[in-house]
Amino acid sequence: MDIVVLAGGLSSERDVSFKSGTQVAAALRNRGHRALVLDVFMGFSDAECDITDIFENSEENSVKVENIPTEAPDIKAIIASRADKSASFFGPNVIRICQKADIVFMALHGGDGESGKVQAAFDLFGIRYTGNDYISSAVAMDKQMTKDFLDRAGVPTPVGVSLKKENRRGFKFDKYPCIVKPNCGGSSIGVTIVESADQLGAALDAAFEWENEVVVEQFIKGREFSDGVIEGKALPVIEIAPKQGFYDYKNKYAAGSAVETCPAELTVTQTETMQKYAEKAFKALGLTTYARMDFMMDEEGDIYCLEANTLPGMTPTSLLPQEAAVIGLDFEDLCEDLIEVSLKKYGIKHG
């Protein structure tokens, strides 16, 4: 198959996306596919060009990224660096190249990549892609909306409220410690644990740097877990234990910063409960292909679902691939499997 592995973009997780895309493309090439890593924002070439044979030299034509920086990207500088200065999210030749592909493997994270906007555009252009449709992606990307859907489905989630920038004057939260985070962000960028009311203002400032709506919610002290779901079926649960602090951007992507245990060391009942919540959340959000649910378990053993990730990290050491490996699905198998379940949206049977 000719496959575009779409990465980059303009979210705070731009660099993480490139890492996922590079690893996915390598795995797909090992399976005999022609996989091209393409930056959705920068595009390919600065002007319209001949893309007839672009997949014949897919590796040479791909974006090359080595490591994930320890700091979030400077999005304003990236926007300013694009040669065509267009306001379009899609860079030069991106749509044309994606239309030539058999399928686009969505390695985008956060921002427009997971919000459903790219998915909706691809639907209009007749482009096939991995992952969920635009509606369920949009719902899951919105943390407060996700919490509302989880509440209705009977999946426990921390008590919280959303707050828009224009309404922050006089805002108070009566439950401390709490956590402040961008409503549609990822990779824990702009996230602050707030111990008391006098710290709230600075935390809001940090979150509002990334977007105009934030979530302020009850902070759950305890153990952190994640559970992937493929076609409605939960994978083994993984536990994430940062060596210092909480699971922030650095601890997610700096080697050796966290201990990840899969299967997580839980009782049978705890494991089954978390998997049940993951599957219920998946269904409640209207997801159909794959996703990953994040959880906290407090010191009393109560479980809370924090959010859903509709395009989870995809390096061999990312959480979803680690969970899949436990059931005998290696990274290359997983990449193939995600393509297969995604093609079902289009009535296509692969493999």
Short mmCIF file of C-alpha atoms in Angstrom, two decimals:
data_model
loop_
_atom_site.label_atom_id
_atom_site.label_comp_id
_atom_site.label_asym_id
_atom_site.label_seq_id
_atom_site.Cartn_x
_atom_site.Cartn_y
_atom_site.Cartn_z
CA MET A 1 0.00 0.00 0.00
CA ASP A 2 0.99 3.64 -0.51
CA ILE A 3 0.57 5.27 2.91
CA VAL A 4 0.98 8.87 4.04
CA VAL A 5 1.98 9.03 7.70
CA LEU A 6 0.68 12.47 8.62
CA ALA A 7 2.53 14.26 11.41
CA GLY A 8 3.60 17.66 12.71
CA GLY A 9 0.93 20.33 12.64
CA LEU A 10 0.65 23.27 15.00
CA SER A 11 -0.21 21.73 18.35
CA SER A 12 1.95 21.69 21.46
CA GLU A 13 2.58 18.03 20.62
CA ARG A 14 4.11 18.73 17.20
CA ASP A 15 7.50 17.19 18.02
CA VAL A 16 5.94 14.14 19.67
CA SER A 17 3.89 13.62 16.52
CA PHE A 18 7.01 13.48 14.36
CA LYS A 19 8.47 10.80 16.61
CA SER A 20 5.31 8.73 16.31
CA GLY A 21 5.20 9.23 12.56
CA THR A 22 8.83 8.24 12.03
CA GLN A 23 8.42 5.04 14.01
CA VAL A 24 5.14 4.11 12.33
CA ALA A 25 6.60 4.67 8.86
CA ALA A 26 9.60 2.47 9.64
CA ALA A 27 7.30 -0.31 10.85
CA LEU A 28 5.11 -0.07 7.76
CA ARG A 29 8.11 -0.13 5.43
CA ASN A 30 9.30 -3.29 7.13
CA ARG A 31 5.93 -4.78 6.15
CA GLY A 32 6.45 -3.88 2.51
CA HIS A 33 4.42 -0.67 2.35
CA ARG A 34 5.61 2.59 0.80
CA ALA A 35 5.21 5.00 3.73
CA LEU A 36 5.82 8.74 3.46
CA VAL A 37 6.12 10.91 6.60
CA LEU A 38 4.52 14.24 5.73
CA ASP A 39 4.29 17.43 7.80
CA VAL A 40 0.68 18.53 7.51
CA PHE A 41 1.59 22.20 8.02
CA MET A 42 4.87 22.58 6.13
CA GLY A 43 3.81 20.29 3.32
CA PHE A 44 6.03 19.05 0.52
CA SER A 45 7.99 21.64 -1.51
CA ASP A 46 7.19 25.35 -1.39
CA ALA A 47 5.01 25.32 -4.49
CA GLU A 48 2.94 22.96 -6.60
CA CYS A 49 5.24 20.27 -7.94
CA ASP A 50 5.22 16.92 -9.71
CA ILE A 51 4.17 14.29 -7.14
CA THR A 52 3.62 11.47 -9.62
CA ASP A 53 6.37 9.25 -8.20
CA ILE A 54 6.48 10.56 -4.65
CA PHE A 55 5.89 7.14 -3.05
CA GLU A 56 8.67 5.47 -5.06
CA ASN A 57 11.21 7.31 -2.91
CA SER A 58 9.05 7.59 0.17
CA GLU A 59 11.87 7.32 2.70
CA GLU A 60 13.99 9.99 0.99
CA ASN A 61 10.98 12.31 0.69
CA SER A 62 9.95 11.89 4.32
CA VAL A 63 10.38 14.39 7.15
CA LYS A 64 13.37 13.35 9.29
CA VAL A 65 13.22 13.74 13.09
CA GLU A 66 15.65 12.23 15.58
CA ASN A 67 14.58 12.99 19.15
CA ILE A 68 11.78 14.76 21.00
CA PRO A 69 13.02 18.04 22.54
CA THR A 70 12.47 18.42 26.29
CA GLU A 71 10.67 21.74 25.73
CA ALA A 72 7.39 22.33 23.90
CA PRO A 73 7.74 23.77 20.38
CA ASP A 74 7.61 27.49 19.54
CA ILE A 75 4.48 27.46 17.41
CA LYS A 76 4.68 31.15 16.43
CA ALA A 77 8.18 30.65 15.05
CA ILE A 78 7.04 27.59 13.10
CA ILE A 79 4.15 29.51 11.54
CA ALA A 80 6.50 32.36 10.57
CA SER A 81 8.95 29.96 8.95
CA ARG A 82 6.57 28.58 6.31
CA ALA A 83 7.66 29.89 2.94
CA ASP A 84 4.26 30.39 1.33
CA LYS A 85 2.92 32.37 4.34
CA SER A 86 -0.52 30.88 3.72
CA ALA A 87 -3.13 30.84 6.48
CA SER A 88 -4.10 27.30 5.48
CA PHE A 89 -3.48 24.56 8.02
CA PHE A 90 -2.61 22.24 5.13
CA GLY A 91 0.82 22.92 3.69
CA PRO A 92 1.70 22.88 0.00
CA ASN A 93 0.73 19.67 -1.81
CA VAL A 94 -0.58 17.93 1.34
CA ILE A 95 -4.10 17.30 0.08
CA ARG A 96 -2.88 16.20 -3.37
CA ILE A 97 -0.42 13.72 -1.85
CA CYS A 98 -2.98 12.36 0.63
CA GLN A 99 -5.43 11.81 -2.21
CA LYS A 100 -2.84 9.63 -3.95
CA ALA A 101 -2.42 7.40 -0.89
CA ASP A 102 -4.39 4.24 -0.16
CA ILE A 103 -4.82 5.52 3.39
CA VAL A 104 -3.41 8.25 5.64
CA PHE A 105 -2.04 7.00 8.94
CA MET A 106 -2.88 9.77 11.40
CA ALA A 107 0.19 10.33 13.57
CA LEU A 108 -0.97 13.82 14.54
CA HIS A 109 -1.41 14.56 18.25
CA GLY A 110 -3.46 17.31 19.85
CA GLY A 111 -4.71 20.51 18.22
CA ASP A 112 -6.42 20.28 14.85
CA GLY A 113 -5.12 16.74 14.35
CA GLU A 114 -7.31 15.22 17.05
CA SER A 115 -10.12 17.78 17.08
CA GLY A 116 -11.95 16.30 14.10
CA LYS A 117 -11.16 19.20 11.75
CA VAL A 118 -8.64 17.27 9.64
CA GLN A 119 -10.91 14.24 9.63
CA ALA A 120 -13.84 16.35 8.39
CA ALA A 121 -11.71 17.89 5.65
CA PHE A 122 -10.49 14.47 4.56
CA ASP A 123 -14.07 13.22 4.38
CA LEU A 124 -14.88 16.06 1.99
CA PHE A 125 -11.79 15.34 -0.14
CA GLY A 126 -12.47 11.60 -0.24
CA ILE A 127 -9.30 10.75 1.68
CA ARG A 128 -9.24 7.58 3.81
CA TYR A 129 -7.57 7.86 7.23
CA THR A 130 -6.89 5.85 10.37
CA GLY A 131 -8.73 6.47 13.60
CA ASN A 132 -12.16 7.74 14.50
CA ASP A 133 -14.55 9.98 12.57
CA TYR A 134 -14.68 13.74 12.95
CA ILE A 135 -17.63 13.86 15.37
CA SER A 136 -16.26 11.45 17.99
CA SER A 137 -12.79 12.99 17.61
CA ALA A 138 -14.22 16.45 18.32
CA VAL A 139 -16.11 15.26 21.40
CA ALA A 140 -13.14 13.39 22.87
CA MET A 141 -10.76 16.30 22.23
CA ASP A 142 -12.85 18.59 24.44
CA LYS A 143 -12.00 17.63 28.03
CA GLN A 144 -15.06 19.22 29.59
CA MET A 145 -17.41 17.71 27.02
CA THR A 146 -15.74 14.34 27.58
CA LYS A 147 -16.38 14.65 31.31
CA ASP A 148 -20.06 15.36 30.62
CA PHE A 149 -20.36 12.26 28.40
CA LEU A 150 -18.55 10.13 30.98
CA ASP A 151 -20.86 11.32 33.74
CA ARG A 152 -23.90 10.32 31.72
CA ALA A 153 -22.39 6.90 31.01
CA GLY A 154 -21.68 6.23 34.69
CA VAL A 155 -17.89 6.45 34.34
CA PRO A 156 -16.40 8.27 37.35
CA THR A 157 -14.45 11.42 36.48
CA PRO A 158 -13.01 14.19 38.71
CA VAL A 159 -15.34 17.06 39.60
CA GLY A 160 -14.45 20.10 37.52
CA VAL A 161 -15.56 23.08 35.47
CA SER A 162 -14.47 24.71 32.24
CA LEU A 163 -13.49 28.38 32.15
CA LYS A 164 -13.08 30.71 29.17
CA LYS A 165 -10.42 33.40 29.21
CA GLU A 166 -12.92 36.25 28.98
CA ASN A 167 -14.72 34.93 32.09
CA ARG A 168 -11.74 34.46 34.38
CA ARG A 169 -12.19 37.68 36.36
CA GLY A 170 -13.43 36.77 39.85
CA PHE A 171 -13.25 33.04 39.19
CA LYS A 172 -12.94 30.90 42.32
CA PHE A 173 -12.57 27.18 42.83
CA ASP A 174 -13.48 25.72 46.21
CA LYS A 175 -11.67 22.38 46.14
CA TYR A 176 -7.90 22.21 46.70
CA PRO A 177 -5.59 20.80 45.62
CA CYS A 178 -6.90 21.12 42.07
CA ILE A 179 -5.43 20.82 38.61
CA VAL A 180 -5.61 23.39 35.81
CA LYS A 181 -5.14 22.33 32.17
CA PRO A 182 -5.97 23.51 28.65
CA ASN A 183 -9.34 22.14 27.59
CA CYS A 184 -8.07 20.64 24.33
CA GLY A 185 -4.35 20.25 25.04
CA GLY A 186 -2.22 17.16 25.43
CA SER A 187 1.10 15.82 26.73
CA SER A 188 0.45 17.69 30.00
CA ILE A 189 1.58 20.98 28.45
CA GLY A 190 0.20 23.99 30.31
CA VAL A 191 -0.90 21.76 33.19
CA THR A 192 -0.38 22.88 36.80
CA ILE A 193 -1.19 21.27 40.13
CA VAL A 194 -2.56 24.03 42.39
CA GLU A 195 -2.21 23.58 46.14
CA SER A 196 -4.06 26.70 47.30
CA ALA A 197 -6.16 29.61 46.04
CA ASP A 198 -3.21 32.01 45.87
CA GLN A 199 -1.59 29.79 43.20
CA LEU A 200 -4.65 29.66 40.95
CA GLY A 201 -3.96 32.85 39.00
CA ALA A 202 -0.51 31.77 37.83
CA ALA A 203 -1.85 28.34 36.86
CA LEU A 204 -4.61 29.93 34.78
CA ASP A 205 -2.04 32.16 33.09
CA ALA A 206 0.04 29.11 32.14
CA ALA A 207 -2.94 27.24 30.69
CA PHE A 208 -4.35 30.25 28.84
CA GLU A 209 -1.04 30.64 27.01
CA TRP A 210 -2.07 27.60 24.97
CA GLU A 211 -5.77 28.18 24.38
CA ASN A 212 -8.75 30.27 25.44
CA GLU A 213 -10.58 27.62 27.44
CA VAL A 214 -9.26 25.63 30.40
CA VAL A 215 -10.52 22.97 32.77
CA VAL A 216 -10.17 23.33 36.53
CA GLU A 217 -10.84 20.07 38.31
CA GLN A 218 -10.37 18.11 41.50
CA PHE A 219 -6.80 16.78 41.79
CA ILE A 220 -6.73 13.04 42.35
CA LYS A 221 -3.70 12.00 44.37
CA GLY A 222 -2.67 8.43 43.78
CA ARG A 223 -1.56 6.09 41.02
CA GLU A 224 -1.80 6.83 37.30
CA PHE A 225 -2.89 4.34 34.66
CA SER A 226 -3.82 4.13 31.01
CA ASP A 227 -5.82 1.61 29.02
CA GLY A 228 -6.07 1.34 25.27
CA VAL A 229 -9.21 0.17 23.50
CA ILE A 230 -9.32 -1.28 19.98
CA GLU A 231 -12.75 -1.80 18.38
CA GLY A 232 -14.41 -1.60 21.78
CA LYS A 233 -12.16 -4.17 23.49
CA ALA A 234 -9.85 -3.03 26.30
CA LEU A 235 -6.16 -3.95 26.26
CA PRO A 236 -4.14 -4.77 29.41
CA VAL A 237 -3.85 -1.83 31.82
CA ILE A 238 -0.51 -0.02 32.12
CA GLU A 239 0.66 1.94 35.19
CA ILE A 240 2.81 5.06 34.84
CA ALA A 241 4.93 6.08 37.83
CA PRO A 242 7.07 9.23 37.33
CA LYS A 243 10.30 9.15 39.31
CA GLN A 244 9.82 12.81 40.21
CA GLY A 245 6.77 15.07 40.14
CA PHE A 246 3.78 14.16 37.99
CA TYR A 247 3.54 12.79 34.45
CA ASP A 248 4.32 16.09 32.71
CA TYR A 249 5.85 16.73 29.26
CA LYS A 250 9.40 15.98 30.39
CA ASN A 251 8.46 12.80 32.27
CA LYS A 252 6.48 11.57 29.26
CA TYR A 253 9.32 11.88 26.75
CA ALA A 254 12.67 11.98 28.56
CA ALA A 255 14.15 8.50 28.72
CA GLY A 256 14.12 6.97 32.19
CA SER A 257 11.86 9.63 33.75
CA ALA A 258 9.02 7.23 34.52
CA VAL A 259 8.52 3.57 35.34
CA GLU A 260 5.84 1.93 33.19
CA THR A 261 4.44 -1.43 34.26
CA CYS A 262 2.24 -3.55 32.04
CA PRO A 263 0.19 -5.41 33.03
CA ALA A 264 -0.31 -3.05 35.96
CA GLU A 265 0.00 -4.54 39.43
CA LEU A 266 -3.68 -4.45 40.37
CA THR A 267 -6.17 -6.90 41.77
CA VAL A 268 -8.33 -8.79 39.29
CA THR A 269 -11.33 -6.71 40.35
CA GLN A 270 -9.45 -3.40 39.94
CA THR A 271 -8.20 -4.42 36.50
CA GLU A 272 -11.62 -5.53 35.33
CA THR A 273 -13.23 -2.35 36.67
CA MET A 274 -10.75 -0.09 34.87
CA GLN A 275 -11.13 -2.03 31.62
CA LYS A 276 -14.92 -1.86 31.95
CA TYR A 277 -14.72 1.92 32.42
CA ALA A 278 -12.39 2.21 29.40
CA GLU A 279 -14.82 0.30 27.21
CA LYS A 280 -17.81 2.28 28.50
CA ALA A 281 -15.97 5.56 27.85
CA PHE A 282 -15.06 4.40 24.34
CA LYS A 283 -18.70 3.64 23.57
CA ALA A 284 -20.06 6.78 25.26
CA LEU A 285 -17.81 9.02 23.15
CA GLY A 286 -18.89 7.32 19.95
CA LEU A 287 -15.43 5.91 19.21
CA THR A 288 -15.22 2.93 16.86
CA THR A 289 -11.59 2.25 15.90
CA TYR A 290 -9.01 2.82 18.64
CA ALA A 291 -8.21 5.18 21.51
CA ARG A 292 -6.54 5.31 24.91
CA MET A 293 -8.19 6.26 28.20
CA ASP A 294 -6.23 7.80 31.07
CA PHE A 295 -7.09 7.03 34.70
CA MET A 296 -6.18 7.89 38.27
CA MET A 297 -6.75 5.68 41.30
CA ASP A 298 -6.85 7.55 44.59
CA GLU A 299 -5.49 6.36 47.92
CA GLU A 300 -8.85 4.75 48.78
CA GLY A 301 -8.81 2.71 45.58
CA ASP A 302 -11.47 4.73 43.75
CA ILE A 303 -10.93 4.96 39.98
CA TYR A 304 -11.44 8.11 37.89
CA CYS A 305 -11.27 8.47 34.12
CA LEU A 306 -9.44 11.68 33.20
CA GLU A 307 -9.73 11.87 29.42
CA ALA A 308 -9.60 10.02 26.10
CA ASN A 309 -6.83 10.16 23.50
CA THR A 310 -8.13 9.38 20.01
CA LEU A 311 -4.66 9.43 18.41
CA PRO A 312 -2.37 8.07 21.15
CA GLY A 313 1.41 8.10 20.93
CA MET A 314 2.79 5.54 18.51
CA THR A 315 6.43 4.78 19.19
CA PRO A 316 7.39 1.24 20.25
CA THR A 317 7.74 2.46 23.85
CA SER A 318 4.50 4.50 23.88
CA LEU A 319 1.74 3.30 26.18
CA LEU A 320 -0.64 1.77 23.62
CA PRO A 321 2.09 -0.31 21.90
CA GLN A 322 3.30 -1.56 25.29
CA GLU A 323 -0.21 -2.72 26.13
CA ALA A 324 -0.61 -4.40 22.74
CA ALA A 325 2.72 -6.21 23.18
CA VAL A 326 1.41 -7.95 26.30
CA ILE A 327 -1.24 -9.72 24.21
CA GLY A 328 1.33 -10.69 21.58
CA LEU A 329 0.80 -7.80 19.16
CA ASP A 330 4.24 -6.38 18.32
CA PHE A 331 4.66 -2.82 17.02
CA GLU A 332 4.55 -3.74 13.34
CA ASP A 333 1.50 -5.94 13.93
CA LEU A 334 -0.19 -3.11 15.81
CA CYS A 335 0.38 -0.61 13.00
CA GLU A 336 -1.09 -3.07 10.51
CA ASP A 337 -4.00 -3.81 12.85
CA LEU A 338 -4.86 -0.12 13.26
CA ILE A 339 -4.96 0.26 9.48
CA GLU A 340 -7.19 -2.80 9.19
CA VAL A 341 -9.73 -1.65 11.79
CA SER A 342 -9.75 1.84 10.25
CA LEU A 343 -10.40 0.58 6.73
CA LYS A 344 -13.59 -1.03 8.03
CA LYS A 345 -15.08 2.47 8.13
CA TYR A 346 -14.91 2.40 4.36
CA GLY A 347 -16.14 -1.16 3.91
CA ILE A 348 -12.64 -2.31 2.92
CA LYS A 349 -11.11 -5.54 4.17
CA HIS A 350 -7.29 -5.47 4.34
CA GLY A 351 -4.84 -8.28 4.94
#
